[in-house]
Structures are given as structure tokens and as C-alpha cells.
Amino acid sequence: MKKIKFILIIVAFIQSSNLNAQTPPPVTDTLAYLQNIVNNKALYIGQPFSVLLNTLSIQIKFFSPFAAIHYDKNKETSTSFSFYFPQNYEEVYLTYPKLEIYWQPYLNRVQSDIFWESNNGGGWSPIIGNYYGAGIIADIKVIE
């Protein structure tokens, strides 16, 4: 009986250790965390955004779609993702640093604009996460 209790205690300890090992440490320096993602961007280029999204230790709060092709503004070439949602225009500076994702193939800017307008001007939601999750990453940069 003592052996069984001892074994159960050891098993519980091992399970507790595994749970603690799987919990990532909290992000205390957003810029350093994002630069680490850029340093390891080879893991994500060519992959759906959902791969990166599922590994993030901080939650996206705000997004901004960009159309950089001057003759075709319906193609979203990149999107910036921020970890702070500005309460007003004067707080936009608090959205930095941002993670900018470049897409290949380009996304539909018209659809992204609809999501942006319908979610409090760029607020993040699971629906938007599903939309961007299917996009294929061409490059990753940090905007400071």
C-alpha cells in the first residue's frame, strides 16, 4: 500500500512538472519577443499565419491592413499586428512595436477593410484570426 501511494505521488509530481514546463514564461519585453520571432522567421515563411498565431505568447489586439501596390489597392500586401488596442487616435503610438506580416499570395484588401471597419476600427477577434490564419507568410518584420 505504501508503494502505491509513493508511486502515485511521483506520478503526480511528474505531471505537475510537465505542465509547468509547457507554460511559456510571460512576455515582459514585447520588442525583444518580436525580434526573436523575426530572428526565427525561417520557421514561419511559407507557412499559414495560423502556425505563427498558435505559437504567440502575447495576444493580438489590433491589426492594420496595407495595400502597397499603387495600381491595385484591392491587394493586401502586408498587415501589421499590434498587442495594444488604442482607445483613441492619440493612443496610436502605443500600438508599437508591431509585427508586420507580408503575404504571398496577396490577400483581399476589400475583405480586410470590412473586418477592420466592423470590429471597432481594427480590433482583433477570433473571426479575424481565422481569416488571416489561412494567409501564407512571405516575410516578417518588426515595426518599432
JSON list of C-alpha atoms in Angstrom, two decimals:
[
{"chain": "A", "resi": 1, "resn": "MET", "atom": "CA", "xyz": [0.00, 0.00, 0.00]},
{"chain": "A", "resi": 2, "resn": "LYS", "atom": "CA", "xyz": [2.85, 2.37, 0.82]},
{"chain": "A", "resi": 3, "resn": "LYS", "atom": "CA", "xyz": [4.46, 1.60, -2.53]},
{"chain": "A", "resi": 4, "resn": "ILE", "atom": "CA", "xyz": [1.27, 2.50, -4.40]},
{"chain": "A", "resi": 5, "resn": "LYS", "atom": "CA", "xyz": [0.99, 5.84, -2.57]},
{"chain": "A", "resi": 6, "resn": "PHE", "atom": "CA", "xyz": [4.64, 6.56, -3.27]},
{"chain": "A", "resi": 7, "resn": "ILE", "atom": "CA", "xyz": [4.19, 5.79, -6.98]},
{"chain": "A", "resi": 8, "resn": "LEU", "atom": "CA", "xyz": [1.07, 7.98, -7.17]},
{"chain": "A", "resi": 9, "resn": "ILE", "atom": "CA", "xyz": [2.94, 10.86, -5.55]},
{"chain": "A", "resi": 10, "resn": "ILE", "atom": "CA", "xyz": [5.79, 10.50, -8.05]},
{"chain": "A", "resi": 11, "resn": "VAL", "atom": "CA", "xyz": [3.37, 10.37, -11.00]},
{"chain": "A", "resi": 12, "resn": "ALA", "atom": "CA", "xyz": [1.55, 13.49, -9.74]},
{"chain": "A", "resi": 13, "resn": "PHE", "atom": "CA", "xyz": [4.87, 15.30, -9.34]},
{"chain": "A", "resi": 14, "resn": "ILE", "atom": "CA", "xyz": [5.97, 14.37, -12.87]},
{"chain": "A", "resi": 15, "resn": "GLN", "atom": "CA", "xyz": [2.64, 15.53, -14.34]},
{"chain": "A", "resi": 16, "resn": "SER", "atom": "CA", "xyz": [2.91, 18.80, -12.43]},
{"chain": "A", "resi": 17, "resn": "SER", "atom": "CA", "xyz": [6.44, 19.31, -13.73]},
{"chain": "A", "resi": 18, "resn": "ASN", "atom": "CA", "xyz": [5.30, 18.67, -17.32]},
{"chain": "A", "resi": 19, "resn": "LEU", "atom": "CA", "xyz": [2.50, 21.24, -17.02]},
{"chain": "A", "resi": 20, "resn": "ASN", "atom": "CA", "xyz": [4.90, 23.86, -15.69]},
{"chain": "A", "resi": 21, "resn": "ALA", "atom": "CA", "xyz": [7.39, 23.12, -18.47]},
{"chain": "A", "resi": 22, "resn": "GLN", "atom": "CA", "xyz": [4.71, 23.63, -21.16]},
{"chain": "A", "resi": 23, "resn": "THR", "atom": "CA", "xyz": [3.62, 27.04, -19.88]},
{"chain": "A", "resi": 24, "resn": "PRO", "atom": "CA", "xyz": [5.69, 29.71, -21.63]},
{"chain": "A", "resi": 25, "resn": "PRO", "atom": "CA", "xyz": [7.09, 32.46, -19.44]},
{"chain": "A", "resi": 26, "resn": "PRO", "atom": "CA", "xyz": [5.20, 35.77, -19.56]},
{"chain": "A", "resi": 27, "resn": "VAL", "atom": "CA", "xyz": [6.41, 38.30, -22.12]},
{"chain": "A", "resi": 28, "resn": "THR", "atom": "CA", "xyz": [7.94, 41.25, -20.30]},
{"chain": "A", "resi": 29, "resn": "ASP", "atom": "CA", "xyz": [9.69, 42.89, -23.28]},
{"chain": "A", "resi": 30, "resn": "THR", "atom": "CA", "xyz": [7.47, 42.99, -26.36]},
{"chain": "A", "resi": 31, "resn": "LEU", "atom": "CA", "xyz": [10.16, 44.35, -28.68]},
{"chain": "A", "resi": 32, "resn": "ALA", "atom": "CA", "xyz": [12.68, 41.65, -27.72]},
{"chain": "A", "resi": 33, "resn": "TYR", "atom": "CA", "xyz": [9.98, 38.99, -28.11]},
{"chain": "A", "resi": 34, "resn": "LEU", "atom": "CA", "xyz": [9.05, 40.23, -31.60]},
{"chain": "A", "resi": 35, "resn": "GLN", "atom": "CA", "xyz": [12.71, 40.47, -32.64]},
{"chain": "A", "resi": 36, "resn": "ASN", "atom": "CA", "xyz": [13.11, 36.86, -31.58]},
{"chain": "A", "resi": 37, "resn": "ILE", "atom": "CA", "xyz": [10.24, 35.91, -33.89]},
{"chain": "A", "resi": 38, "resn": "VAL", "atom": "CA", "xyz": [11.93, 37.78, -36.76]},
{"chain": "A", "resi": 39, "resn": "ASN", "atom": "CA", "xyz": [15.24, 36.06, -35.98]},
{"chain": "A", "resi": 40, "resn": "ASN", "atom": "CA", "xyz": [13.42, 32.72, -36.32]},
{"chain": "A", "resi": 41, "resn": "LYS", "atom": "CA", "xyz": [11.22, 33.72, -39.26]},
{"chain": "A", "resi": 42, "resn": "ALA", "atom": "CA", "xyz": [12.51, 30.82, -41.36]},
{"chain": "A", "resi": 43, "resn": "LEU", "atom": "CA", "xyz": [10.22, 28.62, -39.25]},
{"chain": "A", "resi": 44, "resn": "TYR", "atom": "CA", "xyz": [7.18, 30.59, -40.44]},
{"chain": "A", "resi": 45, "resn": "ILE", "atom": "CA", "xyz": [7.89, 31.72, -44.02]},
{"chain": "A", "resi": 46, "resn": "GLY", "atom": "CA", "xyz": [5.84, 29.65, -46.45]},
{"chain": "A", "resi": 47, "resn": "GLN", "atom": "CA", "xyz": [3.54, 28.56, -43.62]},
{"chain": "A", "resi": 48, "resn": "PRO", "atom": "CA", "xyz": [-0.02, 29.71, -42.91]},
{"chain": "A", "resi": 49, "resn": "PHE", "atom": "CA", "xyz": [-0.23, 32.57, -40.41]},
{"chain": "A", "resi": 50, "resn": "SER", "atom": "CA", "xyz": [-2.11, 30.22, -38.07]},
{"chain": "A", "resi": 51, "resn": "VAL", "atom": "CA", "xyz": [1.21, 28.45, -37.36]},
{"chain": "A", "resi": 52, "resn": "LEU", "atom": "CA", "xyz": [2.70, 31.68, -36.00]},
{"chain": "A", "resi": 53, "resn": "LEU", "atom": "CA", "xyz": [-0.57, 32.73, -34.38]},
{"chain": "A", "resi": 54, "resn": "ASN", "atom": "CA", "xyz": [-0.76, 29.48, -32.40]},
{"chain": "A", "resi": 55, "resn": "THR", "atom": "CA", "xyz": [2.75, 29.96, -31.02]},
{"chain": "A", "resi": 56, "resn": "LEU", "atom": "CA", "xyz": [2.39, 33.59, -29.90]},
{"chain": "A", "resi": 57, "resn": "SER", "atom": "CA", "xyz": [2.78, 34.14, -26.17]},
{"chain": "A", "resi": 58, "resn": "ILE", "atom": "CA", "xyz": [1.05, 37.52, -26.35]},
{"chain": "A", "resi": 59, "resn": "GLN", "atom": "CA", "xyz": [-2.41, 38.26, -27.70]},
{"chain": "A", "resi": 60, "resn": "ILE", "atom": "CA", "xyz": [-3.01, 40.35, -30.82]},
{"chain": "A", "resi": 61, "resn": "LYS", "atom": "CA", "xyz": [-5.35, 43.26, -30.05]},
{"chain": "A", "resi": 62, "resn": "PHE", "atom": "CA", "xyz": [-5.20, 45.43, -33.19]},
{"chain": "A", "resi": 63, "resn": "PHE", "atom": "CA", "xyz": [-4.50, 44.96, -36.90]},
{"chain": "A", "resi": 64, "resn": "SER", "atom": "CA", "xyz": [-3.95, 47.26, -39.88]},
{"chain": "A", "resi": 65, "resn": "PRO", "atom": "CA", "xyz": [-4.08, 46.02, -43.50]},
{"chain": "A", "resi": 66, "resn": "PHE", "atom": "CA", "xyz": [-1.80, 47.64, -46.13]},
{"chain": "A", "resi": 67, "resn": "ALA", "atom": "CA", "xyz": [-2.04, 47.73, -49.92]},
{"chain": "A", "resi": 68, "resn": "ALA", "atom": "CA", "xyz": [1.38, 48.72, -51.26]},
{"chain": "A", "resi": 69, "resn": "ILE", "atom": "CA", "xyz": [0.74, 48.16, -54.97]},
{"chain": "A", "resi": 70, "resn": "HIS", "atom": "CA", "xyz": [-0.19, 51.61, -56.22]},
{"chain": "A", "resi": 71, "resn": "TYR", "atom": "CA", "xyz": [-2.10, 50.35, -59.27]},
{"chain": "A", "resi": 72, "resn": "ASP", "atom": "CA", "xyz": [-4.07, 47.67, -57.37]},
{"chain": "A", "resi": 73, "resn": "LYS", "atom": "CA", "xyz": [-5.26, 48.79, -53.94]},
{"chain": "A", "resi": 74, "resn": "ASN", "atom": "CA", "xyz": [-7.50, 45.69, -53.64]},
{"chain": "A", "resi": 75, "resn": "LYS", "atom": "CA", "xyz": [-4.45, 43.52, -52.90]},
{"chain": "A", "resi": 76, "resn": "GLU", "atom": "CA", "xyz": [-3.32, 43.46, -49.30]},
{"chain": "A", "resi": 77, "resn": "THR", "atom": "CA", "xyz": [0.45, 43.08, -49.45]},
{"chain": "A", "resi": 78, "resn": "SER", "atom": "CA", "xyz": [1.06, 43.17, -45.69]},
{"chain": "A", "resi": 79, "resn": "THR", "atom": "CA", "xyz": [-0.67, 43.53, -42.36]},
{"chain": "A", "resi": 80, "resn": "SER", "atom": "CA", "xyz": [0.62, 44.91, -39.09]},
{"chain": "A", "resi": 81, "resn": "PHE", "atom": "CA", "xyz": [-0.42, 43.24, -35.86]},
{"chain": "A", "resi": 82, "resn": "SER", "atom": "CA", "xyz": [-0.26, 45.07, -32.54]},
{"chain": "A", "resi": 83, "resn": "PHE", "atom": "CA", "xyz": [-0.60, 43.96, -28.98]},
{"chain": "A", "resi": 84, "resn": "TYR", "atom": "CA", "xyz": [-2.39, 47.07, -27.73]},
{"chain": "A", "resi": 85, "resn": "PHE", "atom": "CA", "xyz": [-5.75, 48.45, -28.86]},
{"chain": "A", "resi": 86, "resn": "PRO", "atom": "CA", "xyz": [-5.77, 52.27, -28.97]},
{"chain": "A", "resi": 87, "resn": "GLN", "atom": "CA", "xyz": [-8.76, 53.83, -27.25]},
{"chain": "A", "resi": 88, "resn": "ASN", "atom": "CA", "xyz": [-8.49, 56.96, -29.43]},
{"chain": "A", "resi": 89, "resn": "TYR", "atom": "CA", "xyz": [-6.29, 58.45, -32.14]},
{"chain": "A", "resi": 90, "resn": "GLU", "atom": "CA", "xyz": [-3.90, 59.94, -29.60]},
{"chain": "A", "resi": 91, "resn": "GLU", "atom": "CA", "xyz": [-3.02, 56.43, -28.36]},
{"chain": "A", "resi": 92, "resn": "VAL", "atom": "CA", "xyz": [-1.96, 55.02, -31.74]},
{"chain": "A", "resi": 93, "resn": "TYR", "atom": "CA", "xyz": [1.70, 55.39, -30.74]},
{"chain": "A", "resi": 94, "resn": "LEU", "atom": "CA", "xyz": [1.06, 52.76, -28.04]},
{"chain": "A", "resi": 95, "resn": "THR", "atom": "CA", "xyz": [0.47, 50.12, -30.75]},
{"chain": "A", "resi": 96, "resn": "TYR", "atom": "CA", "xyz": [4.23, 49.96, -31.33]},
{"chain": "A", "resi": 97, "resn": "PRO", "atom": "CA", "xyz": [6.19, 47.75, -31.62]},
{"chain": "A", "resi": 98, "resn": "LYS", "atom": "CA", "xyz": [4.21, 45.85, -34.23]},
{"chain": "A", "resi": 99, "resn": "LEU", "atom": "CA", "xyz": [4.72, 42.67, -36.14]},
{"chain": "A", "resi": 100, "resn": "GLU", "atom": "CA", "xyz": [4.34, 43.17, -39.89]},
{"chain": "A", "resi": 101, "resn": "ILE", "atom": "CA", "xyz": [3.49, 40.13, -41.98]},
{"chain": "A", "resi": 102, "resn": "TYR", "atom": "CA", "xyz": [3.94, 40.16, -45.75]},
{"chain": "A", "resi": 103, "resn": "TRP", "atom": "CA", "xyz": [1.67, 37.84, -47.73]},
{"chain": "A", "resi": 104, "resn": "GLN", "atom": "CA", "xyz": [2.20, 35.61, -50.75]},
{"chain": "A", "resi": 105, "resn": "PRO", "atom": "CA", "xyz": [-0.17, 35.41, -52.48]},
{"chain": "A", "resi": 106, "resn": "TYR", "atom": "CA", "xyz": [-1.64, 38.76, -51.51]},
{"chain": "A", "resi": 107, "resn": "LEU", "atom": "CA", "xyz": [-4.84, 38.87, -49.50]},
{"chain": "A", "resi": 108, "resn": "ASN", "atom": "CA", "xyz": [-8.13, 40.57, -50.38]},
{"chain": "A", "resi": 109, "resn": "ARG", "atom": "CA", "xyz": [-7.88, 44.15, -49.08]},
{"chain": "A", "resi": 110, "resn": "VAL", "atom": "CA", "xyz": [-11.62, 44.73, -49.58]},
{"chain": "A", "resi": 111, "resn": "GLN", "atom": "CA", "xyz": [-12.46, 41.89, -47.19]},
{"chain": "A", "resi": 112, "resn": "SER", "atom": "CA", "xyz": [-9.83, 43.06, -44.69]},
{"chain": "A", "resi": 113, "resn": "ASP", "atom": "CA", "xyz": [-11.29, 46.58, -44.76]},
{"chain": "A", "resi": 114, "resn": "ILE", "atom": "CA", "xyz": [-14.74, 45.15, -43.99]},
{"chain": "A", "resi": 115, "resn": "PHE", "atom": "CA", "xyz": [-13.30, 43.29, -41.00]},
{"chain": "A", "resi": 116, "resn": "TRP", "atom": "CA", "xyz": [-11.40, 46.40, -39.90]},
{"chain": "A", "resi": 117, "resn": "GLU", "atom": "CA", "xyz": [-14.49, 48.62, -40.02]},
{"chain": "A", "resi": 118, "resn": "SER", "atom": "CA", "xyz": [-16.84, 46.10, -38.42]},
{"chain": "A", "resi": 119, "resn": "ASN", "atom": "CA", "xyz": [-14.51, 45.42, -35.47]},
{"chain": "A", "resi": 120, "resn": "ASN", "atom": "CA", "xyz": [-14.21, 48.82, -33.85]},
{"chain": "A", "resi": 121, "resn": "GLY", "atom": "CA", "xyz": [-11.58, 50.09, -36.27]},
{"chain": "A", "resi": 122, "resn": "GLY", "atom": "CA", "xyz": [-9.07, 47.26, -36.23]},
{"chain": "A", "resi": 123, "resn": "GLY", "atom": "CA", "xyz": [-9.99, 45.34, -33.10]},
{"chain": "A", "resi": 124, "resn": "TRP", "atom": "CA", "xyz": [-8.96, 41.68, -33.07]},
{"chain": "A", "resi": 125, "resn": "SER", "atom": "CA", "xyz": [-11.45, 38.81, -32.87]},
{"chain": "A", "resi": 126, "resn": "PRO", "atom": "CA", "xyz": [-11.43, 35.03, -33.48]},
{"chain": "A", "resi": 127, "resn": "ILE", "atom": "CA", "xyz": [-13.17, 35.58, -36.85]},
{"chain": "A", "resi": 128, "resn": "ILE", "atom": "CA", "xyz": [-10.32, 37.82, -37.98]},
{"chain": "A", "resi": 129, "resn": "GLY", "atom": "CA", "xyz": [-7.83, 35.27, -36.65]},
{"chain": "A", "resi": 130, "resn": "ASN", "atom": "CA", "xyz": [-9.46, 32.61, -38.83]},
{"chain": "A", "resi": 131, "resn": "TYR", "atom": "CA", "xyz": [-9.36, 34.90, -41.87]},
{"chain": "A", "resi": 132, "resn": "TYR", "atom": "CA", "xyz": [-5.68, 35.80, -41.51]},
{"chain": "A", "resi": 133, "resn": "GLY", "atom": "CA", "xyz": [-4.79, 32.30, -40.31]},
{"chain": "A", "resi": 134, "resn": "ALA", "atom": "CA", "xyz": [-5.14, 30.98, -43.85]},
{"chain": "A", "resi": 135, "resn": "GLY", "atom": "CA", "xyz": [-2.77, 33.61, -45.32]},
{"chain": "A", "resi": 136, "resn": "ILE", "atom": "CA", "xyz": [0.69, 32.38, -46.31]},
{"chain": "A", "resi": 137, "resn": "ILE", "atom": "CA", "xyz": [3.61, 34.27, -44.78]},
{"chain": "A", "resi": 138, "resn": "ALA", "atom": "CA", "xyz": [6.17, 35.66, -47.26]},
{"chain": "A", "resi": 139, "resn": "ASP", "atom": "CA", "xyz": [8.19, 37.71, -44.75]},
{"chain": "A", "resi": 140, "resn": "ILE", "atom": "CA", "xyz": [8.09, 39.01, -41.18]},
{"chain": "A", "resi": 141, "resn": "LYS", "atom": "CA", "xyz": [9.39, 42.33, -39.87]},
{"chain": "A", "resi": 142, "resn": "VAL", "atom": "CA", "xyz": [9.16, 44.38, -36.70]},
{"chain": "A", "resi": 143, "resn": "ILE", "atom": "CA", "xyz": [7.94, 47.96, -36.89]},
{"chain": "A", "resi": 144, "resn": "GLU", "atom": "CA", "xyz": [9.33, 49.95, -33.97]}
]
